Short mmCIF file of C-alpha atoms in Angstrom, two decimals:
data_model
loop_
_atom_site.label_atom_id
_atom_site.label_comp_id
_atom_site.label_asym_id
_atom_site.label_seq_id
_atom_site.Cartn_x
_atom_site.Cartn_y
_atom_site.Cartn_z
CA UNK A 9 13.26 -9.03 -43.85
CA UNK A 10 10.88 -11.77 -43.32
CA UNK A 11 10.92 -13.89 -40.20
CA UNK A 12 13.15 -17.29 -41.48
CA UNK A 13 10.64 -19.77 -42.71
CA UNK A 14 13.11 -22.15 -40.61
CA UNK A 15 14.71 -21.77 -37.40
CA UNK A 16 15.57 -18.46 -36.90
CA UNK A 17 18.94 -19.26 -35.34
CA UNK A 18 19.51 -20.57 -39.16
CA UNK A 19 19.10 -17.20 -40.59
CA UNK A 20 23.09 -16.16 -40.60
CA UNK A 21 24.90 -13.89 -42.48
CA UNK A 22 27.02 -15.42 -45.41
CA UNK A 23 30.19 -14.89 -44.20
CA UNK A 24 31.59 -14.82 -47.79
CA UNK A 25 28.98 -11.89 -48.34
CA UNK A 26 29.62 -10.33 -44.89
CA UNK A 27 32.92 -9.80 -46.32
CA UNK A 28 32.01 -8.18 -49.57
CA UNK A 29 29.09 -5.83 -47.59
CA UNK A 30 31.27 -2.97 -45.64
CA UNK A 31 28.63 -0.29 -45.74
CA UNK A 32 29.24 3.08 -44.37
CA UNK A 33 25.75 4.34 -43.60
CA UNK A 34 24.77 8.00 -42.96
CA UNK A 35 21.49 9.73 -42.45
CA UNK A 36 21.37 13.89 -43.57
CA UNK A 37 19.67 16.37 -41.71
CA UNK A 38 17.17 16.80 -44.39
CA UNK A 39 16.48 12.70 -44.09
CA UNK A 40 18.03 11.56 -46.96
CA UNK A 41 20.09 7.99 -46.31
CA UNK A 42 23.16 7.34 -47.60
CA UNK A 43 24.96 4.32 -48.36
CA UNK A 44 28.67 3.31 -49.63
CA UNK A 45 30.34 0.69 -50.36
CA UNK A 46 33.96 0.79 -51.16
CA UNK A 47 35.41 -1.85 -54.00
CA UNK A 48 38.51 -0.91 -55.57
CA UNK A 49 39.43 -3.58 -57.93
CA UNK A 50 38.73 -0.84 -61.00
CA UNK A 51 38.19 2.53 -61.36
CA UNK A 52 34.61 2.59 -62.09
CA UNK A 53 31.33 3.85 -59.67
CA UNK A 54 27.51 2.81 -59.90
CA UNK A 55 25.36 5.06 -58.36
CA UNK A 56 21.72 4.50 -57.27
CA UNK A 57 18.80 6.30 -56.06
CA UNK A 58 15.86 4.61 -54.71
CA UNK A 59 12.72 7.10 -54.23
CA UNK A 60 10.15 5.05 -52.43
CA UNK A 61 7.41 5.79 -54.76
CA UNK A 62 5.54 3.96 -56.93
CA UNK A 63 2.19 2.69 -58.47
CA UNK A 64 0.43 2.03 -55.25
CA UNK A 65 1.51 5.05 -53.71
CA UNK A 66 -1.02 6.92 -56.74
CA UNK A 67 -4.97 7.24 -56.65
CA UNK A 68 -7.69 6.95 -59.80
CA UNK A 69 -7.55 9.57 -61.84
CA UNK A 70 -3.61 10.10 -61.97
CA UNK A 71 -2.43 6.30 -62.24
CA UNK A 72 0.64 6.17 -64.29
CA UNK A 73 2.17 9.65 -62.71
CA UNK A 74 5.11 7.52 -61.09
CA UNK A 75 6.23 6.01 -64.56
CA UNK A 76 5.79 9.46 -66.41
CA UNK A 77 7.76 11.38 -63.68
CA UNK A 78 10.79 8.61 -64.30
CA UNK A 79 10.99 10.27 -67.62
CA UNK A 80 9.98 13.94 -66.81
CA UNK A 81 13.30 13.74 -64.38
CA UNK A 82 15.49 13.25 -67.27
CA UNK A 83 14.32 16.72 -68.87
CA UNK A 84 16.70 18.72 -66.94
CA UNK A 85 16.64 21.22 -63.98
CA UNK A 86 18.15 24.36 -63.25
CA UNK A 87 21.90 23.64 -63.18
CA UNK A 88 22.14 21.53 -66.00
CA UNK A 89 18.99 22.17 -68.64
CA UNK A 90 17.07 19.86 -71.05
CA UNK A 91 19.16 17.30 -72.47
CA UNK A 92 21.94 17.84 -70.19
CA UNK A 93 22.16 15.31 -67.84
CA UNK A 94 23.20 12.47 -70.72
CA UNK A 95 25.10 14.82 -72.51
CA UNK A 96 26.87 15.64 -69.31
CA UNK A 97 27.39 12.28 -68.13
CA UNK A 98 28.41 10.28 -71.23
CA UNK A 99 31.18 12.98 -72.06
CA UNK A 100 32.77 11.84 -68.81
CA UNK A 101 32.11 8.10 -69.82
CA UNK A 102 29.16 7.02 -67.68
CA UNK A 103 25.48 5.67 -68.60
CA UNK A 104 22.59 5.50 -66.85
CA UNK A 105 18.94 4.39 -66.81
CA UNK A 106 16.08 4.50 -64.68
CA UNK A 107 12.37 1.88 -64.01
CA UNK A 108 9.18 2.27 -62.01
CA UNK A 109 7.71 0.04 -60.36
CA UNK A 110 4.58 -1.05 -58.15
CA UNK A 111 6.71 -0.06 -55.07
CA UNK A 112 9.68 2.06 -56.22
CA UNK A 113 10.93 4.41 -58.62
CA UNK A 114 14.76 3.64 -59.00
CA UNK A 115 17.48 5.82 -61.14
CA UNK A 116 21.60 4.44 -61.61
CA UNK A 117 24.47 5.48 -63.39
CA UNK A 118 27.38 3.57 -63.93
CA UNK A 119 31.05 5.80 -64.74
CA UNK A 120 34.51 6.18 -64.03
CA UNK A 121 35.29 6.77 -60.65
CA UNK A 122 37.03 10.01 -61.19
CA UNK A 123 33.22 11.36 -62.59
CA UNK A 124 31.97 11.02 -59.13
CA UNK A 125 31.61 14.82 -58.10
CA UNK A 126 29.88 15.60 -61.64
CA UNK A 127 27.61 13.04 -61.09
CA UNK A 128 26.36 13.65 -57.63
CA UNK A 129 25.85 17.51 -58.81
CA UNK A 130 23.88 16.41 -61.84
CA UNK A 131 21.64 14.04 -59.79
CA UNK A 132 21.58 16.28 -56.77
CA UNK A 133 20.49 19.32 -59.13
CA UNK A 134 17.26 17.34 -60.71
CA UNK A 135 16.24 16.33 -56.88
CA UNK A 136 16.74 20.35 -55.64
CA UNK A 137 15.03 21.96 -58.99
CA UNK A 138 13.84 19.83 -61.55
CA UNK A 139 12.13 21.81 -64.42
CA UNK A 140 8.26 21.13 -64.28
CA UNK A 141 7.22 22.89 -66.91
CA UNK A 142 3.96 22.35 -69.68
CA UNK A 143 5.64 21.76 -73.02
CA UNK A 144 7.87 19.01 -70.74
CA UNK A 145 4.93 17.40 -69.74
CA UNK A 146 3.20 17.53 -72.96
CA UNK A 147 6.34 15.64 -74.35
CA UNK A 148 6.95 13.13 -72.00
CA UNK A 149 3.13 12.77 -72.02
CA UNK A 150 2.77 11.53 -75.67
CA UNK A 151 6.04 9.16 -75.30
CA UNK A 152 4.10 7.62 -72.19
CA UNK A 153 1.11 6.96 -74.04
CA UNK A 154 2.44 5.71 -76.93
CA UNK A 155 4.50 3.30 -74.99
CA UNK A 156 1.35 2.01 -73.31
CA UNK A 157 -0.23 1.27 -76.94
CA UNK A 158 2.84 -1.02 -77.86
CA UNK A 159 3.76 -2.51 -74.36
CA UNK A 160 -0.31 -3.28 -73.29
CA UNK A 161 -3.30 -1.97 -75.89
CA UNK A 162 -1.22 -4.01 -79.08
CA UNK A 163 0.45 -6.43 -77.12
CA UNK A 164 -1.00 -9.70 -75.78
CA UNK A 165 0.55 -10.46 -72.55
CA UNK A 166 0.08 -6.64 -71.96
CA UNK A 167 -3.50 -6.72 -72.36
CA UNK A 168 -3.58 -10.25 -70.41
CA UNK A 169 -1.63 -8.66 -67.28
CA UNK A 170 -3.86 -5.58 -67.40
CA UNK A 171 -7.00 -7.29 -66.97
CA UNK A 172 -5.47 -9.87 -64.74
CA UNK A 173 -4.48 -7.01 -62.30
CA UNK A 174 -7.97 -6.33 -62.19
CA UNK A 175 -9.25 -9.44 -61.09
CA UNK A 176 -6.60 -9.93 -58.61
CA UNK A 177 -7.26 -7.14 -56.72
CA UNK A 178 -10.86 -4.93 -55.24
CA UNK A 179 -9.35 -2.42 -53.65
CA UNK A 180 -5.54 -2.29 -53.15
CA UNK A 181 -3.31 0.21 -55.67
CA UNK A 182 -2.05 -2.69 -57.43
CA UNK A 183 -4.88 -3.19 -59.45
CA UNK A 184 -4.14 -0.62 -61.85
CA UNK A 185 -0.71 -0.88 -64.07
CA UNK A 186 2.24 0.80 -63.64
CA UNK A 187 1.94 2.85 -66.69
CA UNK A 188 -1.37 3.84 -65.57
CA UNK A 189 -4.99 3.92 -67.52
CA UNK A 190 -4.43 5.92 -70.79
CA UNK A 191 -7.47 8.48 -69.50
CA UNK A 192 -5.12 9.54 -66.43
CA UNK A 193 -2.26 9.31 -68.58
CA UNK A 194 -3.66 11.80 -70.75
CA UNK A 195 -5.10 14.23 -67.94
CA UNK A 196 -2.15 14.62 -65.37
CA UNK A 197 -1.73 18.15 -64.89
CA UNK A 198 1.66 20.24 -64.32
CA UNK A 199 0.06 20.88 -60.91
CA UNK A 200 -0.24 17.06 -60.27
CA UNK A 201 3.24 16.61 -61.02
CA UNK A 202 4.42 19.69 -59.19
CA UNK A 203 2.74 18.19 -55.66
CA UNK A 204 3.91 14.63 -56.93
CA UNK A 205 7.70 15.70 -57.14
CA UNK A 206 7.39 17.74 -53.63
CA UNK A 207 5.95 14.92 -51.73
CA UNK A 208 7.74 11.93 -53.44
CA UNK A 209 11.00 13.10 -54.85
CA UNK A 210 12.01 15.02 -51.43
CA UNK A 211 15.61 13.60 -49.66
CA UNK A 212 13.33 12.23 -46.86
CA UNK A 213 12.04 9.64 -48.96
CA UNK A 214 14.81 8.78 -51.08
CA UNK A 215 18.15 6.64 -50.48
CA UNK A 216 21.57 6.80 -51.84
CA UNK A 217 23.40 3.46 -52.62
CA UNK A 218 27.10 4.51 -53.88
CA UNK A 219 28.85 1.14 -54.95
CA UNK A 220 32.98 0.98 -56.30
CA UNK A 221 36.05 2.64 -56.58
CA UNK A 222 35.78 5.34 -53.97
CA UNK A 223 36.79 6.66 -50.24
CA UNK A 224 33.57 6.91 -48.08
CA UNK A 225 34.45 9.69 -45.82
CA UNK A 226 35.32 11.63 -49.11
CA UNK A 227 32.42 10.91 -50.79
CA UNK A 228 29.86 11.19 -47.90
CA UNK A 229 31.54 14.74 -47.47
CA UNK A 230 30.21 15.40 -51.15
CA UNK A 231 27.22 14.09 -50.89
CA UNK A 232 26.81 16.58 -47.48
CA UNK A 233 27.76 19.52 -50.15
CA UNK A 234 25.51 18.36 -53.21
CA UNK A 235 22.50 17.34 -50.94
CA UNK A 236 22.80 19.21 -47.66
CA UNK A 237 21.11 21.75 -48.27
CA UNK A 238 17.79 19.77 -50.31
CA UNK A 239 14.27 20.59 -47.48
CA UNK A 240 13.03 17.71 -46.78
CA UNK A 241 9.07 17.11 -48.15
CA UNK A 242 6.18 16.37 -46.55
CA UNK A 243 5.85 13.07 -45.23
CA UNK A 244 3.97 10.37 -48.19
CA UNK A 245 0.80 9.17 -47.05
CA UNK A 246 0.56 5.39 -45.84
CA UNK A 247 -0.85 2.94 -48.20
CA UNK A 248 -3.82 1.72 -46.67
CA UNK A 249 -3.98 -2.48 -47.67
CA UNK A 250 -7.74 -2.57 -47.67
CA UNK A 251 -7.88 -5.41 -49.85
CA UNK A 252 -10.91 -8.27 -49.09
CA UNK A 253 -10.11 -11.57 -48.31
CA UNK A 254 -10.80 -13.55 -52.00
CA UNK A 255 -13.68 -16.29 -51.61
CA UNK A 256 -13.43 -17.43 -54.79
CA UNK A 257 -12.26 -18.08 -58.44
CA UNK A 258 -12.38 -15.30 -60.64
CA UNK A 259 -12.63 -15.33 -64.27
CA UNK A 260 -12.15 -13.29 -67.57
CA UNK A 261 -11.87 -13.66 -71.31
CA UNK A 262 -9.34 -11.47 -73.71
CA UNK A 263 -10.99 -11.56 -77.35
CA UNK A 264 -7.31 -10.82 -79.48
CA UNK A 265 -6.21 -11.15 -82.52
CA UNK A 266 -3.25 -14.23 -81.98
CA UNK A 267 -2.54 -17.57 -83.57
CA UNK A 268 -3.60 -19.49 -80.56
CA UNK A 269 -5.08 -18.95 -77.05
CA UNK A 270 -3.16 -18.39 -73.72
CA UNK A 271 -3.74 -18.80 -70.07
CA UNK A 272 -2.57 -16.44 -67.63
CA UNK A 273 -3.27 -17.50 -63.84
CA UNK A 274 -2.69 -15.71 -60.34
CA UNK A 275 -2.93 -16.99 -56.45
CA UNK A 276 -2.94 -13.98 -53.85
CA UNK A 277 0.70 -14.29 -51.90
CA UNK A 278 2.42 -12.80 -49.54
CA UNK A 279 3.96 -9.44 -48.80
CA UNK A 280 7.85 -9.88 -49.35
CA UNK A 281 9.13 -9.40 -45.46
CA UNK A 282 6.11 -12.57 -44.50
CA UNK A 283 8.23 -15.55 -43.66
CA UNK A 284 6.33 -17.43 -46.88
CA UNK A 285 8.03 -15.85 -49.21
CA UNK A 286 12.02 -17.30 -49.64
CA UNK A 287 9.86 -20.63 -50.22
CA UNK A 288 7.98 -19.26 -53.12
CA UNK A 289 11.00 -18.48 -54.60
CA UNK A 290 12.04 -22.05 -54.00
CA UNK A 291 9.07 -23.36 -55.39
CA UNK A 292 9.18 -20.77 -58.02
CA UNK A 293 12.34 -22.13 -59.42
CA UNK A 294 11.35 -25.64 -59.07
CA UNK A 295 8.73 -25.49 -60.86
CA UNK A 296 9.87 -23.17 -63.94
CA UNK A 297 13.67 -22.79 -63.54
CA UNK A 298 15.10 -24.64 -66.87
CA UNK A 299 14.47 -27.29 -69.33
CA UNK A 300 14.48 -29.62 -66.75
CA UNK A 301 12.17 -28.18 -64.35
CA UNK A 302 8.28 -29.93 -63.16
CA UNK A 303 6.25 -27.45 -65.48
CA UNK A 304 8.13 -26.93 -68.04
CA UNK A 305 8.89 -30.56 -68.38
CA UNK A 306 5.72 -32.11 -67.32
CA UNK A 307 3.66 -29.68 -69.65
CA UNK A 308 6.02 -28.46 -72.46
CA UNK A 309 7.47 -31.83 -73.12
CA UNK A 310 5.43 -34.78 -72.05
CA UNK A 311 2.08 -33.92 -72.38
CA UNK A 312 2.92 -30.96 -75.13
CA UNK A 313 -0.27 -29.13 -73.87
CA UNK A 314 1.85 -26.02 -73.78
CA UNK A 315 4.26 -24.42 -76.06
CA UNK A 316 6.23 -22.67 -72.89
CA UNK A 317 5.36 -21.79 -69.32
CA UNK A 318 6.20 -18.85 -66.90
CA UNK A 319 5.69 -18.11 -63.27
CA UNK A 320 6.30 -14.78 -62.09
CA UNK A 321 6.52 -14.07 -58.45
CA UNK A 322 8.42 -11.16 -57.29
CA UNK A 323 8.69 -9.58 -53.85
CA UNK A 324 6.33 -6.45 -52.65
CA UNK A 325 5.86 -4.09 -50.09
CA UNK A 326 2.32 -5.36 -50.25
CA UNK A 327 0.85 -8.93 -50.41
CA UNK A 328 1.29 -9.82 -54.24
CA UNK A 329 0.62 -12.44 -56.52
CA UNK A 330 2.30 -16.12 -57.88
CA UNK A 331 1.72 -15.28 -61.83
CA UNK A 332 1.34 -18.45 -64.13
CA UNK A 333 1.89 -17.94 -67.76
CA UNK A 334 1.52 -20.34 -70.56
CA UNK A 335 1.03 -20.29 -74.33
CA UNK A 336 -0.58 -22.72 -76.12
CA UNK A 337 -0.59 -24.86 -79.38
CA UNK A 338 -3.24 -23.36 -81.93
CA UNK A 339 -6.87 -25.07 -81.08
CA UNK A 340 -5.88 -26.14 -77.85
CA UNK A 341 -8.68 -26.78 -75.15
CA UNK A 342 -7.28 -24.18 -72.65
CA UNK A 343 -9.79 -26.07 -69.77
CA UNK A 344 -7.55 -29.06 -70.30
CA UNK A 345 -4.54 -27.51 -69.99
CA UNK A 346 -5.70 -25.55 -67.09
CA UNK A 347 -6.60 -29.11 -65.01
CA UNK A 348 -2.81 -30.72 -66.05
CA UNK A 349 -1.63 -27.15 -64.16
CA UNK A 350 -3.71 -27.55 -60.96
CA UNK A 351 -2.63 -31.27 -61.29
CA UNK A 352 1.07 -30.36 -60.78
CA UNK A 353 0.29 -27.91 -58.07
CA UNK A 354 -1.50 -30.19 -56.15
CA UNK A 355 0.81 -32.83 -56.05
CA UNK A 356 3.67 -29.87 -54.92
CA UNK A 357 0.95 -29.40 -52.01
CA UNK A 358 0.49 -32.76 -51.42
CA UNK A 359 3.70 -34.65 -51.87
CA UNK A 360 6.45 -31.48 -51.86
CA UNK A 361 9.15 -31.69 -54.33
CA UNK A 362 11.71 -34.63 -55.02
CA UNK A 363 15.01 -34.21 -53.50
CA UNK A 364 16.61 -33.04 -56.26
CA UNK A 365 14.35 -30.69 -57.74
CA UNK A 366 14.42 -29.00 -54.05
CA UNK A 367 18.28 -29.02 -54.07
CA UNK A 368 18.56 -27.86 -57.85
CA UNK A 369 16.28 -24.39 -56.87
CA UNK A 370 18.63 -24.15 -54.09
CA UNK A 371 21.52 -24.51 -56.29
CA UNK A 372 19.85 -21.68 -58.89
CA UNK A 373 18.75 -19.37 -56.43
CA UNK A 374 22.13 -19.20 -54.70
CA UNK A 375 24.03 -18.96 -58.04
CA UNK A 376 21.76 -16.10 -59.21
CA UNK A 377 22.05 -14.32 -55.69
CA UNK A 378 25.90 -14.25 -56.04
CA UNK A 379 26.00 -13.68 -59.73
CA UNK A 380 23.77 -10.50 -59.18
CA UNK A 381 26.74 -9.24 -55.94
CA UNK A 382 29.56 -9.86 -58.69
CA UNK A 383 29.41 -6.36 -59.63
CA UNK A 384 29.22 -2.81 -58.32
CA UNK A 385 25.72 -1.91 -59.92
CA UNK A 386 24.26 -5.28 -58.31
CA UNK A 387 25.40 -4.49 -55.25
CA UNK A 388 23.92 -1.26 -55.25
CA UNK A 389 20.71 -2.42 -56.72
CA UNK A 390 20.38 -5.29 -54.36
CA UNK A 391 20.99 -3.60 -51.49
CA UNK A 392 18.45 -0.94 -52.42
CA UNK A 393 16.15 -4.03 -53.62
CA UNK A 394 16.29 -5.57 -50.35
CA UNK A 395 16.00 -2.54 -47.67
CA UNK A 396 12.71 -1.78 -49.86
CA UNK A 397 11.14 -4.93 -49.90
CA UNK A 398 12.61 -6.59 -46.88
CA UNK A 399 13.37 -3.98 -44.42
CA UNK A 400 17.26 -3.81 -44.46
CA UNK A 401 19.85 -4.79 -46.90
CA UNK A 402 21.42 -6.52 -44.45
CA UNK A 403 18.91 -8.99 -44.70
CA UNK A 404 20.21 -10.26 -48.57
CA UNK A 405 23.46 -11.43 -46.39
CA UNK A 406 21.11 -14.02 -44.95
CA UNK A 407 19.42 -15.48 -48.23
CA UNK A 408 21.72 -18.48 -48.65
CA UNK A 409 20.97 -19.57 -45.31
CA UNK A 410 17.58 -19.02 -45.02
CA UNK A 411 17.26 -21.13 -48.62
CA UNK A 412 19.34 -23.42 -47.48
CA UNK A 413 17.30 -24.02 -44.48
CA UNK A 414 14.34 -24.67 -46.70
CA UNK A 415 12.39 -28.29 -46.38
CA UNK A 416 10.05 -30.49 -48.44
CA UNK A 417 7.45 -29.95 -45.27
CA UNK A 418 7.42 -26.48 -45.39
CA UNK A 419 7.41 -26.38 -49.50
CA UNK A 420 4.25 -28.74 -49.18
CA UNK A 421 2.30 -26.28 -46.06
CA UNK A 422 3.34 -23.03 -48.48
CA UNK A 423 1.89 -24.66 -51.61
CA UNK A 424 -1.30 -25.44 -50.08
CA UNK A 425 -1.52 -22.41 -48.77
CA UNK A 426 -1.30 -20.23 -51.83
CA UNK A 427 -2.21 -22.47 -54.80
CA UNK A 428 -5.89 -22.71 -53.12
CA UNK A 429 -8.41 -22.31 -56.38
CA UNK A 430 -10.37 -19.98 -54.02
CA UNK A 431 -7.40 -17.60 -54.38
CA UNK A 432 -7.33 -18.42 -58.28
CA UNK A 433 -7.64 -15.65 -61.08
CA UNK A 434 -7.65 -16.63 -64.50
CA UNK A 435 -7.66 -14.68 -68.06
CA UNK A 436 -7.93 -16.66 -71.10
CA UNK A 437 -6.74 -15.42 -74.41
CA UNK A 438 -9.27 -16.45 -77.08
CA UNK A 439 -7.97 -15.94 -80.21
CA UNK A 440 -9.93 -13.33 -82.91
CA UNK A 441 -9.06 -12.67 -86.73
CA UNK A 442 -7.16 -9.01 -86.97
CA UNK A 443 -10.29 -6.60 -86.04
CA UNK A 444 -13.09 -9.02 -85.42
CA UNK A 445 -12.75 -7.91 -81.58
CA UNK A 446 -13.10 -4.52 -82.76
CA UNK A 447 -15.97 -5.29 -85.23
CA UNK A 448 -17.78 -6.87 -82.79
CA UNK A 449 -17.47 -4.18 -80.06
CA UNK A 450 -18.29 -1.51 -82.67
CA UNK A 451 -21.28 -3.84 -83.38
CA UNK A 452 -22.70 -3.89 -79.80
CA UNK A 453 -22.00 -0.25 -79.37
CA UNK A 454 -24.68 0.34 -82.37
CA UNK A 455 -27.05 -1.52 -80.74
#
């Protein structure tokens, strides 16, 4: 995790959480980590697996092969064939799902305790042998890009996020979206995604978090017998950060058909484990955390320049981004609202945040921390969450007292830090009547 934006001596284990967090941890010969977590209040197991793979571990020309393996891995392998693996598991009363990310592709199952054997076979079995096969990709292949036209290319935030990606970033992976540019989407080979799944989807890069109703020296004796015997893969490539320092604003316009324009804004931040980022969070929730917070207050209900307001910034392995989304009224000067924004910014910069408001994202973050440990699959999920992003999931014992530690002087040095306009990115949404955009891009194209 990050160095405490405090004292370090602050940064203590909840001792509430300490409590809950008696991980057995294991490493296999083949490299594959393992950990469990015994809870026995009911008979029920969530099992995830963390590959650490995603968007920005990918190059031009296959961008989008980390979301379109998440599905290929759900059309079966050689123990249990194509639609198998649900079939399989909801017969003994489990569910599961799966999501890509920029910096990890994460799958989790949630059943009845006594379905843990079946399930570490069926998820062991699509890690040994998946089936890679043409027809399979073809499939999963048309469901990918038919996602991307009604999640980006018809969609306005979407289309927004995509080009703001773009601006954000020169050089680094994150530029391009997780689901990839349709062109790659539509020319990934069977040999792309046969050197994908050996490199990425080997036990060496992947990490077991086993959360509920079990015995750990039982089930780490399964997991020996399901996994063991999984070779390890070559080792992934580093991601090379070889993104320039930004010297300036950066601009673009969306041409869409909507009922009003939108602004979508970014600042360059910091990579999750810098010490900077538990007071972005702080300031995150300040700032947009319910009815009563500074943006959504100052510019939803006072000044009614905005019809709602969003900022967006999650941890990544890599420096990221403090996403600012609002939606406007129809005709509304976008300029203008953009100036009451940086207004509000400043003053955070400038004058820090009232003693309440500070307090109150304290108060949120903490509740939302310990509402995501109430269960077995947030335990599992957070723990994988934070040894990804923060180096150890031991470090998510420490987020109460690191937030708690949290003051108005280091709130004001991390504003002014980030919410510089020479980090700024901004895409406006200019609203078009259905197809003018189109027209007038078919138009130009003639010319």
């Amino acid at each position: 995790m990050a160095k405490a934006p405090a004292n370090p001596a602050v940064r203590k284990a909840d001792p509430v959480l300490q409590s809950l967090f008696d991980v057995q941890e294991a490493t296999l010969s083949n490299g594959l980590r393992v950990r469990l977590l015994a809870n026995h209040q009911t008979p029920v197991v969530s099992l995830y697996t963390f590959f650490q793979v995603g968007s920005r571990n990918e190059r031009p020309g296959i961008t989008g092969i980390s979301h379109l393996f998440e599905h290929m891995m759900f059309n079966g392998a050689k123990k249990y064939g194509p639609k198998m693996f649900d079939k399989v598991l909801e017969s003994n009363g489990g569910r599961s799902n799966a999501y890509t990310s920029t910096d990890m592709t994460v799958y989790y199952e949630d059943f009845a305790s006594d379905a843990l054997e079946t399930v570490l076979d069926l998820e062991s079995d699509r890690m040994r042998s998946l089936r890679i096969n043409d027809n399979a990709l073809e499939s999963e292949r048309q469901v990918v890009m038919e996602e991307r036209r009604v999640r980006v290319d018809n969609d306005i935030t979407g289309t927004m996020d995509e080009e703001l990606g773009t601006l954000i970033w020169k050089a680094h992976a994150y530029r391009w979206p997780v689901i990839g540019w349709m062109k790659d989407i539509e020319n990934i080979t069977r040999q792309d995604c046969e050197q994908y799944f050996r490199t990425y989807y080997a036990p060496n890069n992947a990490v077991l978090y086993i959360c509920g109703d079990i015995d750990p020296k039982e089930t780490l004796a399964l997991v020996r017998r399901y996994y063991g015997d999984i070779p390890r893969g070559p080792k992934p490539e580093p991601v090379l950060n070889a993104e320039p320092v930004q010297k300036g604003e950066r601009r673009a316009e969306v041409r869409h058909p909507a009922q009003s324009p939108a602004l979508m804004l970014a600042w360059h931040g910091p990579a999750g484990r810098s010490e900077d980022t538990l007071v972005l969070d702080i300031i995150q929730y300040a700032l947009t955390k319910g009815e009563g917070s500074r943006l959504v207050k100052k510019l939803v209900y006072e000044t009614q320049l905005a019809v709602s307001v969003m900022v967006d910034w999650g941890w990544r392995v890599d420096p990221g981004a403090i996403i600012v989304y609002l939606e406007l009224k129809p005709g509304s000067e976008p300029r203008k609202v953009e100036e009451a924004l940086y207004a509000e910014l400043a003053r955070v910069a400038s004058e820090g945040l009232t003693e309440r408001e500070l307090q109150k994202a304290k108060n949120n973050l903490r509740a939302d921390h310990l509402r995501e440990l109430a269960t077995n699959s947030g335990r599992a999920h957070a723990m994988g969450h934070y040894e990804v992003l923060l180096g150890s999931w031991r470090d998510g014992l420490t987020l109460p007292s690191v937030y708690a530690a949290v003051t108005n002087e280091q709130v004001k040095a991390v504003a002014a830090k980030y919410f510089a306009p020479e980090r700024r990115s901004v895409v406006t949404l200019t609203p078009t009547a259905d197809g003018a955009a189109d027209e007038a891009a078919d138009g130009k194209d003639a010319e």
